[in-house]
GROMACS .gro file of C-alpha atoms in nm:
model
  380
    1MET     CA    1   8.671  10.620  12.880
    2SER     CA    2   8.597  10.960  13.027
    3SER     CA    3   8.245  11.094  13.005
    4THR     CA    4   8.371  11.448  12.944
    5VAL     CA    5   8.367  11.618  12.606
    6LYS     CA    6   8.746  11.609  12.612
    7GLY     CA    7   8.764  11.232  12.639
    8ASP     CA    8   8.444  11.084  12.501
    9ALA     CA    9   8.440  11.022  12.126
   10LEU     CA   10   8.061  11.048  12.099
   11LEU     CA   11   8.041  11.384  12.273
   12LYS     CA   12   8.331  11.520  12.069
   13SER     CA   13   8.151  11.412  11.753
   14ILE     CA   14   7.826  11.576  11.865
   15VAL     CA   15   8.017  11.902  11.897
   16SER     CA   16   8.191  11.867  11.559
   17GLN     CA   17   7.923  11.721  11.329
   18ASN     CA   18   7.674  12.009  11.315
   19GLU     CA   19   7.462  11.964  11.001
   20SER     CA   20   7.702  11.753  10.796
   21PRO     CA   21   7.595  11.407  10.677
   22LEU     CA   22   7.663  11.140  10.937
   23THR     CA   23   7.538  10.798  10.830
   24HIS     CA   24   7.637  10.621  10.510
   25GLU     CA   25   7.284  10.669  10.381
   26GLU     CA   26   7.304  11.045  10.440
   27TRP     CA   27   7.638  11.069  10.258
   28GLU     CA   28   7.494  10.866   9.970
   29GLU     CA   29   7.191  11.092   9.943
   30SER     CA   30   7.412  11.399   9.955
   31ALA     CA   31   7.633  11.259   9.677
   32LYS     CA   32   7.325  11.181   9.467
   33LYS     CA   33   7.220  11.547   9.485
   34LYS     CA   34   7.567  11.666   9.382
   35MET     CA   35   7.636  11.426   9.094
   36LYS     CA   36   7.488  11.379   8.749
   37PRO     CA   37   7.235  11.092   8.757
   38HIS     CA   38   7.426  10.863   8.519
   39GLU     CA   39   7.755  10.920   8.703
   40PHE     CA   40   7.601  10.860   9.045
   41GLY     CA   41   7.428  10.553   8.905
   42HIS     CA   42   7.758  10.408   8.791
   43ILE     CA   43   7.910  10.437   9.140
   44ARG     CA   44   7.605  10.330   9.340
   45SER     CA   45   7.489  10.036   9.132
   46GLY     CA   46   7.572   9.668   9.129
   47ALA     CA   47   7.555   9.402   8.860
   48GLY     CA   48   7.235   9.236   8.742
   49ALA     CA   49   6.946   9.246   8.987
   50GLU     CA   50   7.187   9.368   9.258
   51GLU     CA   51   7.139   9.058   9.473
   52THR     CA   52   7.507   9.053   9.564
   53LEU     CA   53   7.509   9.425   9.639
   54ARG     CA   54   7.227   9.375   9.891
   55ARG     CA   55   7.372   9.051  10.025
   56ASN     CA   56   7.698   9.224  10.113
   57ARG     CA   57   7.514   9.445  10.360
   58GLU     CA   58   7.270   9.184  10.488
   59ALA     CA   59   7.556   8.951  10.580
   60PHE     CA   60   7.681   9.183  10.854
   61SER     CA   61   7.344   9.201  11.027
   62LYS     CA   62   7.342   8.821  11.062
   63TRP     CA   63   7.634   8.834  11.305
   64ALA     CA   64   7.614   8.979  11.657
   65ILE     CA   65   7.904   9.074  11.883
   66VAL     CA   66   7.912   8.927  12.233
   67PRO     CA   67   8.118   9.187  12.424
   68ARG     CA   68   8.344   9.137  12.724
   69MET     CA   69   8.322   9.366  13.027
   70LEU     CA   70   8.556   9.528  13.280
   71ASN     CA   71   8.865   9.531  13.062
   72ASP     CA   72   9.075   9.847  13.068
   73VAL     CA   73   8.996  10.022  12.740
   74SER     CA   74   9.113  10.369  12.838
   75SER     CA   75   9.366  10.354  12.554
   76VAL     CA   76   9.253  10.177  12.235
   77ASP     CA   77   9.524  10.082  11.985
   78THR     CA   78   9.384  10.021  11.636
   79SER     CA   79   9.721   9.967  11.467
   80ILE     CA   80   9.808   9.659  11.263
   81ASN     CA   81  10.114   9.525  11.083
   82LEU     CA   82  10.107   9.422  10.717
   83PHE     CA   83  10.415   9.315  10.521
   84GLY     CA   84  10.647   9.453  10.786
   85ARG     CA   85  10.480   9.795  10.791
   86LYS     CA   86  10.281   9.933  11.084
   87TYR     CA   87   9.953  10.100  10.990
   88ASP     CA   88   9.757  10.317  11.233
   89HIS     CA   89   9.420  10.167  11.142
   90PRO     CA   90   9.296   9.823  11.031
   91PHE     CA   91   9.159   9.948  10.700
   92LEU     CA   92   9.270  10.084  10.365
   93LEU     CA   93   9.087  10.281  10.098
   94ALA     CA   94   8.972  10.046   9.824
   95PRO     CA   95   9.085  10.100   9.466
   96ILE     CA   96   8.807  10.291   9.293
   97GLY     CA   97   8.863  10.412   8.941
   98MET     CA   98   8.741  10.719   8.757
   99GLN     CA   99   8.700  10.931   9.069
  100LYS     CA  100   8.657  11.247   8.861
  101LEU     CA  101   8.296  11.131   8.836
  102ALA     CA  102   8.261  11.241   9.198
  103ASP     CA  103   8.489  11.546   9.208
  104GLU     CA  104   8.725  11.719   8.965
  105GLU     CA  105   9.021  11.658   9.199
  106GLY     CA  106   8.923  11.291   9.214
  107ASP     CA  107   9.196  11.058   9.337
  108LEU     CA  108   9.417  11.350   9.439
  109ALA     CA  109   9.158  11.474   9.688
  110SER     CA  110   9.094  11.120   9.813
  111VAL     CA  111   9.460  11.037   9.872
  112ARG     CA  112   9.513  11.367  10.055
  113GLY     CA  113   9.209  11.292  10.269
  114ALA     CA  114   9.352  10.948  10.344
  115ALA     CA  115   9.687  11.104  10.437
  116LYS     CA  116   9.513  11.326  10.693
  117TRP     CA  117   9.434  11.010  10.893
  118ASN     CA  118   9.736  10.800  10.790
  119VAL     CA  119   9.510  10.558  10.603
  120PRO     CA  120   9.677  10.367  10.315
  121PHE     CA  121   9.535  10.441   9.970
  122ILE     CA  122   9.508  10.190   9.684
  123THR     CA  123   9.537  10.354   9.342
  124SER     CA  124   9.330  10.202   9.061
  125THR     CA  125   9.461  10.116   8.716
  126VAL     CA  126   9.173  10.326   8.579
  127SER     CA  127   9.230  10.623   8.807
  128SER     CA  128   9.153  10.973   8.684
  129TYR     CA  129   9.509  11.089   8.754
  130SER     CA  130   9.833  10.906   8.688
  131LEU     CA  131   9.977  10.679   8.955
  132GLU     CA  132  10.277  10.915   8.971
  133ASP     CA  133  10.060  11.221   9.037
  134ILE     CA  134   9.868  11.033   9.304
  135ALA     CA  135  10.192  10.920   9.468
  136GLU     CA  136  10.311  11.280   9.478
  137ALA     CA  137   9.984  11.392   9.637
  138ALA     CA  138  10.013  11.112   9.895
  139GLY     CA  139  10.347  11.241  10.021
  140SER     CA  140  10.481  10.998  10.281
  141ASN     CA  141  10.145  10.828  10.330
  142PRO     CA  142  10.150  10.458  10.230
  143ARG     CA  143   9.995  10.360   9.897
  144TRP     CA  144   9.939  10.039   9.705
  145PHE     CA  145   9.871   9.996   9.333
  146GLN     CA  146   9.583   9.792   9.193
  147LEU     CA  147   9.650   9.624   8.859
  148TYR     CA  148   9.400   9.521   8.594
  149TRP     CA  149   9.583   9.276   8.371
  150SER     CA  150   9.613   9.393   8.008
  151ASN     CA  151   9.580   9.183   7.695
  152ASN     CA  152   9.916   9.330   7.601
  153GLU     CA  153  10.108   9.204   7.903
  154LYS     CA  154  10.396   9.442   7.832
  155ILE     CA  155  10.164   9.723   7.942
  156SER     CA  156  10.098   9.549   8.273
  157TYR     CA  157  10.467   9.498   8.340
  158SER     CA  158  10.531   9.863   8.254
  159MET     CA  159  10.272   9.971   8.510
  160LEU     CA  160  10.428   9.742   8.770
  161GLN     CA  161  10.764   9.906   8.709
  162ARG     CA  162  10.613  10.253   8.730
  163ALA     CA  163  10.445  10.166   9.060
  164GLU     CA  164  10.774  10.047   9.207
  165GLN     CA  165  10.951  10.363   9.093
  166ALA     CA  166  10.674  10.584   9.238
  167GLY     CA  167  10.709  10.435   9.586
  168TYR     CA  168  10.407  10.207   9.600
  169GLU     CA  169  10.440   9.941   9.868
  170ALA     CA  170  10.226   9.655   9.736
  171ILE     CA  171  10.053   9.535   9.420
  172VAL     CA  172   9.686   9.436   9.421
  173VAL     CA  173   9.595   9.220   9.121
  174THR     CA  174   9.221   9.214   9.056
  175VAL     CA  175   9.117   8.868   8.936
  176ASP     CA  176   8.737   8.898   8.911
  177THR     CA  177   8.728   9.141   8.617
  178VAL     CA  178   8.843   8.950   8.310
  179MET     CA  179   8.543   9.124   8.151
  180LEU     CA  180   8.294   9.376   8.283
  181GLY     CA  181   7.989   9.257   8.472
  182TRP     CA  182   7.632   9.293   8.345
  183ARG     CA  183   7.564   9.641   8.486
  184GLU     CA  184   7.205   9.730   8.405
  185GLU     CA  185   7.223  10.080   8.551
  186ASP     CA  186   7.495  10.173   8.301
  187LEU     CA  187   7.311   9.994   8.020
  188ARG     CA  188   6.991  10.179   8.100
  189ASN     CA  189   7.174  10.512   8.108
  190GLY     CA  190   7.377  10.432   7.796
  191TYR     CA  191   7.687  10.533   7.987
  192SER     CA  192   8.043  10.403   8.011
  193PRO     CA  193   8.295  10.617   8.202
  194LEU     CA  194   8.575  10.425   8.030
  195ARG     CA  195   8.440  10.532   7.691
  196ALA     CA  196   8.408  10.885   7.829
  197GLY     CA  197   8.781  10.881   7.904
  198VAL     CA  198   8.750  10.936   8.279
  199GLY     CA  199   8.987  10.651   8.362
  200LYS     CA  200   9.260  10.688   8.100
  201ALA     CA  201   9.535  10.866   8.297
  202ASN     CA  202   9.756  10.565   8.365
  203TYR     CA  203   9.731  10.457   8.003
  204VAL     CA  204   9.811  10.787   7.834
  205ASN     CA  205  10.108  10.825   8.069
  206ASP     CA  206  10.239  10.477   7.992
  207PRO     CA  207  10.503  10.471   7.716
  208VAL     CA  208  10.444  10.105   7.633
  209PHE     CA  209  10.070  10.158   7.590
  210MET     CA  210  10.113  10.468   7.376
  211GLU     CA  211  10.374  10.299   7.157
  212SER     CA  212  10.134  10.009   7.100
  213LEU     CA  213   9.874  10.235   6.937
  214THR     CA  214   9.854  10.291   6.566
  215ASP     CA  215   9.589  10.559   6.624
  216LYS     CA  216   9.696  10.800   6.900
  217SER     CA  217   9.386  11.020   6.881
  218ASP     CA  218   9.150  11.035   7.178
  219ALA     CA  219   8.926  10.780   7.007
  220GLY     CA  220   9.225  10.554   6.942
  221VAL     CA  221   9.336  10.576   7.305
  222ILE     CA  222   8.990  10.483   7.433
  223GLN     CA  223   8.964  10.193   7.191
  224GLY     CA  224   9.305  10.070   7.302
  225ILE     CA  225   9.199  10.078   7.667
  226LEU     CA  226   8.875   9.892   7.596
  227GLU     CA  227   9.064   9.622   7.409
  228ASN     CA  228   9.315   9.580   7.690
  229VAL     CA  229   9.071   9.552   7.981
  230TYR     CA  230   8.905   9.247   7.820
  231HIS     CA  231   9.127   8.948   7.904
  232PRO     CA  232   8.928   8.624   7.954
  233SER     CA  233   9.240   8.408   7.917
  234PHE     CA  234   9.394   8.544   8.242
  235ASN     CA  235   9.508   8.243   8.448
  236TRP     CA  236   9.720   8.113   8.737
  237LYS     CA  237  10.032   8.094   8.522
  238LYS     CA  238  10.013   8.470   8.472
  239ILE     CA  239   9.980   8.518   8.847
  240GLU     CA  240  10.306   8.331   8.899
  241GLU     CA  241  10.471   8.549   8.634
  242ILE     CA  242  10.346   8.868   8.799
  243LYS     CA  243  10.485   8.751   9.131
  244LYS     CA  244  10.827   8.698   8.971
  245ALA     CA  245  10.815   9.035   8.795
  246THR     CA  246  10.803   9.254   9.106
  247LYS     CA  247  10.985   9.277   9.436
  248LEU     CA  248  10.673   9.417   9.602
  249PRO     CA  249  10.418   9.206   9.795
  250VAL     CA  250  10.143   9.084   9.562
  251LEU     CA  251   9.782   9.039   9.674
  252LEU     CA  252   9.494   8.889   9.477
  253LYS     CA  253   9.164   9.078   9.496
  254GLY     CA  254   8.844   8.889   9.414
  255ILE     CA  255   8.895   8.553   9.586
  256LEU     CA  256   8.577   8.390   9.726
  257HIS     CA  257   8.647   8.015   9.710
  258PRO     CA  258   8.876   7.838   9.961
  259GLU     CA  259   9.034   7.631   9.682
  260ASP     CA  260   9.139   7.951   9.505
  261ALA     CA  261   9.293   8.071   9.829
  262ILE     CA  262   9.500   7.751   9.840
  263LEU     CA  263   9.607   7.799   9.478
  264ALA     CA  264   9.704   8.158   9.556
  265MET     CA  265   9.932   8.046   9.837
  266GLU     CA  266  10.083   7.777   9.615
  267ALA     CA  267  10.158   8.050   9.359
  268GLY     CA  268  10.351   8.241   9.625
  269ILE     CA  269  10.098   8.519   9.667
  270ASP     CA  270  10.158   8.741   9.971
  271GLY     CA  271   9.799   8.829  10.059
  272ILE     CA  272   9.434   8.773   9.964
  273ILE     CA  273   9.152   9.025   9.938
  274VAL     CA  274   8.821   8.845   9.986
  275SER     CA  275   8.595   9.044   9.756
  276ASN     CA  276   8.307   9.030   9.511
  277HIS     CA  277   8.393   9.373   9.369
  278GLY     CA  278   8.126   9.544   9.577
  279GLY     CA  279   7.857   9.346   9.395
  280ARG     CA  280   7.957   9.505   9.064
  281GLN     CA  281   8.080   9.200   8.872
  282LEU     CA  282   7.896   8.867   8.906
  283ASP     CA  283   7.549   8.896   9.057
  284GLY     CA  284   7.407   8.617   9.270
  285VAL     CA  285   7.736   8.523   9.439
  286THR     CA  286   7.808   8.489   9.808
  287SER     CA  287   7.873   8.796  10.016
  288SER     CA  288   8.239   8.854  10.091
  289LEU     CA  289   8.174   8.828  10.465
  290ASP     CA  290   8.008   8.487  10.429
  291ALA     CA  291   8.304   8.367  10.221
  292LEU     CA  292   8.559   8.486  10.477
  293PRO     CA  293   8.546   8.213  10.748
  294ALA     CA  294   8.614   7.922  10.510
  295ILE     CA  295   8.901   8.109  10.348
  296ALA     CA  296   9.042   8.206  10.687
  297GLU     CA  297   9.033   7.839  10.786
  298VAL     CA  298   9.245   7.720  10.491
  299VAL     CA  299   9.482   8.016  10.504
  300ASN     CA  300   9.530   7.961  10.879
  301GLY     CA  301   9.723   8.283  10.934
  302LYS     CA  302   9.992   8.209  10.675
  303ILE     CA  303   9.925   8.529  10.478
  304PRO     CA  304   9.711   8.839  10.544
  305LEU     CA  305   9.341   8.832  10.458
  306ILE     CA  306   9.166   9.158  10.375
  307LEU     CA  307   8.787   9.183  10.353
  308ASP     CA  308   8.632   9.401  10.082
  309SER     CA  309   8.269   9.468   9.983
  310GLY     CA  310   7.991   9.590  10.208
  311ILE     CA  311   8.193   9.772  10.476
  312ARG     CA  312   7.998  10.077  10.590
  313ARG     CA  313   8.048  10.108  10.968
  314GLY     CA  314   8.306  10.051  11.237
  315THR     CA  315   8.096   9.762  11.364
  316ASP     CA  316   8.132   9.598  11.022
  317LEU     CA  317   8.510   9.627  11.046
  318VAL     CA  318   8.518   9.467  11.390
  319LYS     CA  319   8.296   9.177  11.282
  320ALA     CA  320   8.521   9.113  10.981
  321LEU     CA  321   8.832   9.107  11.199
  322ILE     CA  322   8.670   8.866  11.445
  323LEU     CA  323   8.585   8.634  11.154
  324GLY     CA  324   8.946   8.623  11.040
  325ALA     CA  325   9.031   8.935  10.840
  326SER     CA  326   9.359   9.115  10.902
  327ALA     CA  327   9.209   9.441  10.772
  328VAL     CA  328   8.925   9.566  10.552
  329LEU     CA  329   8.882   9.794  10.252
  330LEU     CA  330   8.647  10.093  10.259
  331GLY     CA  331   8.499  10.183   9.921
  332ARG     CA  332   8.178  10.365   9.834
  333PRO     CA  333   8.156  10.560  10.165
  334TYR     CA  334   8.464  10.769  10.094
  335ILE     CA  335   8.354  10.831   9.734
  336TYR     CA  336   8.026  10.973   9.862
  337GLY     CA  337   8.227  11.198  10.092
  338LEU     CA  338   8.437  11.303   9.793
  339ALA     CA  339   8.128  11.386   9.588
  340THR     CA  340   7.975  11.584   9.873
  341ALA     CA  341   8.267  11.798   9.982
  342GLY     CA  342   8.587  11.696   9.804
  343GLN     CA  343   8.888  11.628  10.025
  344ALA     CA  344   8.709  11.763  10.333
  345GLY     CA  345   8.427  11.515  10.274
  346VAL     CA  346   8.671  11.225  10.251
  347GLU     CA  347   8.837  11.340  10.573
  348GLN     CA  348   8.506  11.357  10.757
  349VAL     CA  349   8.388  11.014  10.640
  350LEU     CA  350   8.718  10.860  10.749
  351GLY     CA  351   8.720  11.046  11.079
  352ASN     CA  352   8.372  10.917  11.163
  353PHE     CA  353   8.466  10.564  11.058
  354ILE     CA  354   8.780  10.567  11.272
  355GLU     CA  355   8.596  10.697  11.579
  356GLU     CA  356   8.314  10.445  11.543
  357THR     CA  357   8.572  10.168  11.510
  358ARG     CA  358   8.745  10.279  11.830
  359VAL     CA  359   8.417  10.300  12.018
  360THR     CA  360   8.315   9.955  11.893
  361LEU     CA  361   8.645   9.802  12.001
  362ALA     CA  362   8.628   9.965  12.343
  363LEU     CA  363   8.267   9.870  12.412
  364SER     CA  364   8.344   9.515  12.297
  365GLY     CA  365   8.612   9.502  12.565
  366ILE     CA  366   8.909   9.522  12.328
  367ALA     CA  367   9.203   9.756  12.385
  368LYS     CA  368   9.397   9.649  12.076
  369VAL     CA  369   9.335   9.458  11.755
  370ALA     CA  370   9.553   9.168  11.871
  371GLU     CA  371   9.289   9.091  12.137
  372MET     CA  372   9.022   9.024  11.873
  373PRO     CA  373   9.018   8.644  11.926
  374SER     CA  374   8.880   8.698  12.277
  375ILE     CA  375   8.555   8.834  12.134
  376LYS     CA  376   8.278   8.603  12.022
  377LEU     CA  377   8.029   8.643  11.739
  378ILE     CA  378   7.701   8.456  11.726
  379ARG     CA  379   7.496   8.392  11.414
  380GLN     CA  380   7.154   8.555  11.441
   0.00000   0.00000   0.00000
């Protein structure tokens, strides 16, 4: 790579950054100053004592890259292929609900920021704007839809149909949230964004949900949502039914055990997202990164594996790909960008992440993602 400002990513970034936040920690601190304490606390926090939240980050520091030298990395290709579609970068924006907590434009600003860099966006069931409005804001940029199963399964199937009609390209079924985790930050603050109505857009715009309500007041809508997000009987049979109900690829988000990965493949699932919900559901569980190698071994390349939880830097992305991930999800970092500067903040966070990823690949001796197996990691 050239050492001139024109060609060197670092020098270009030095010119462009000025006084904006740069590291994840700086973006987080900036978001904290912009947001109300209880709203920031909801986004930042994890479940219980936050062991899993910390473990997600610590796991990456336990692995070290052993780079290769004297490979031509003058042109680094970060593109990947998933489900027959070429994506420019090996990451997607994770489904994060209730983004109005960070910025009034919420998901609309985030999806536009993602479109700036051609990064796929995953819309949450509990988004602040309807999946149709988010699809319109995305334009031609790829988007997936994340589904929380409803107690009234007709509502879930209605949302699947709406996602197909709105041009979503895949369905992400979250399986680790049959009930909410023990989130002490929210308990301490006496705050629930669901009760506050920040994540109701997809429900109030769903005809099946609205028809199911006897009380259509704001209070009745919120109560209906709360009743539907609690579904402890969710099981593998339902997964098979979901797969049959849509023509789109279906991924399961929240898999940590290799045996569950095997069951997912037996159910005909198209992809797995190795995730512990960013440490927000069950505390004390393994980090997603530590769970990845065993799952990659049993999957053996048959379906895509995506790593979620704990991704903060381009070096994290590269380590995940070396350990067997096809791509990763980026979560809290872009929300902190959103809280700091709206769409422009999202764009800057993603731009920095993309450039650091390219630099990491190049300095590891990799010119394209397909060459990842040539790079070794050692456990520290």
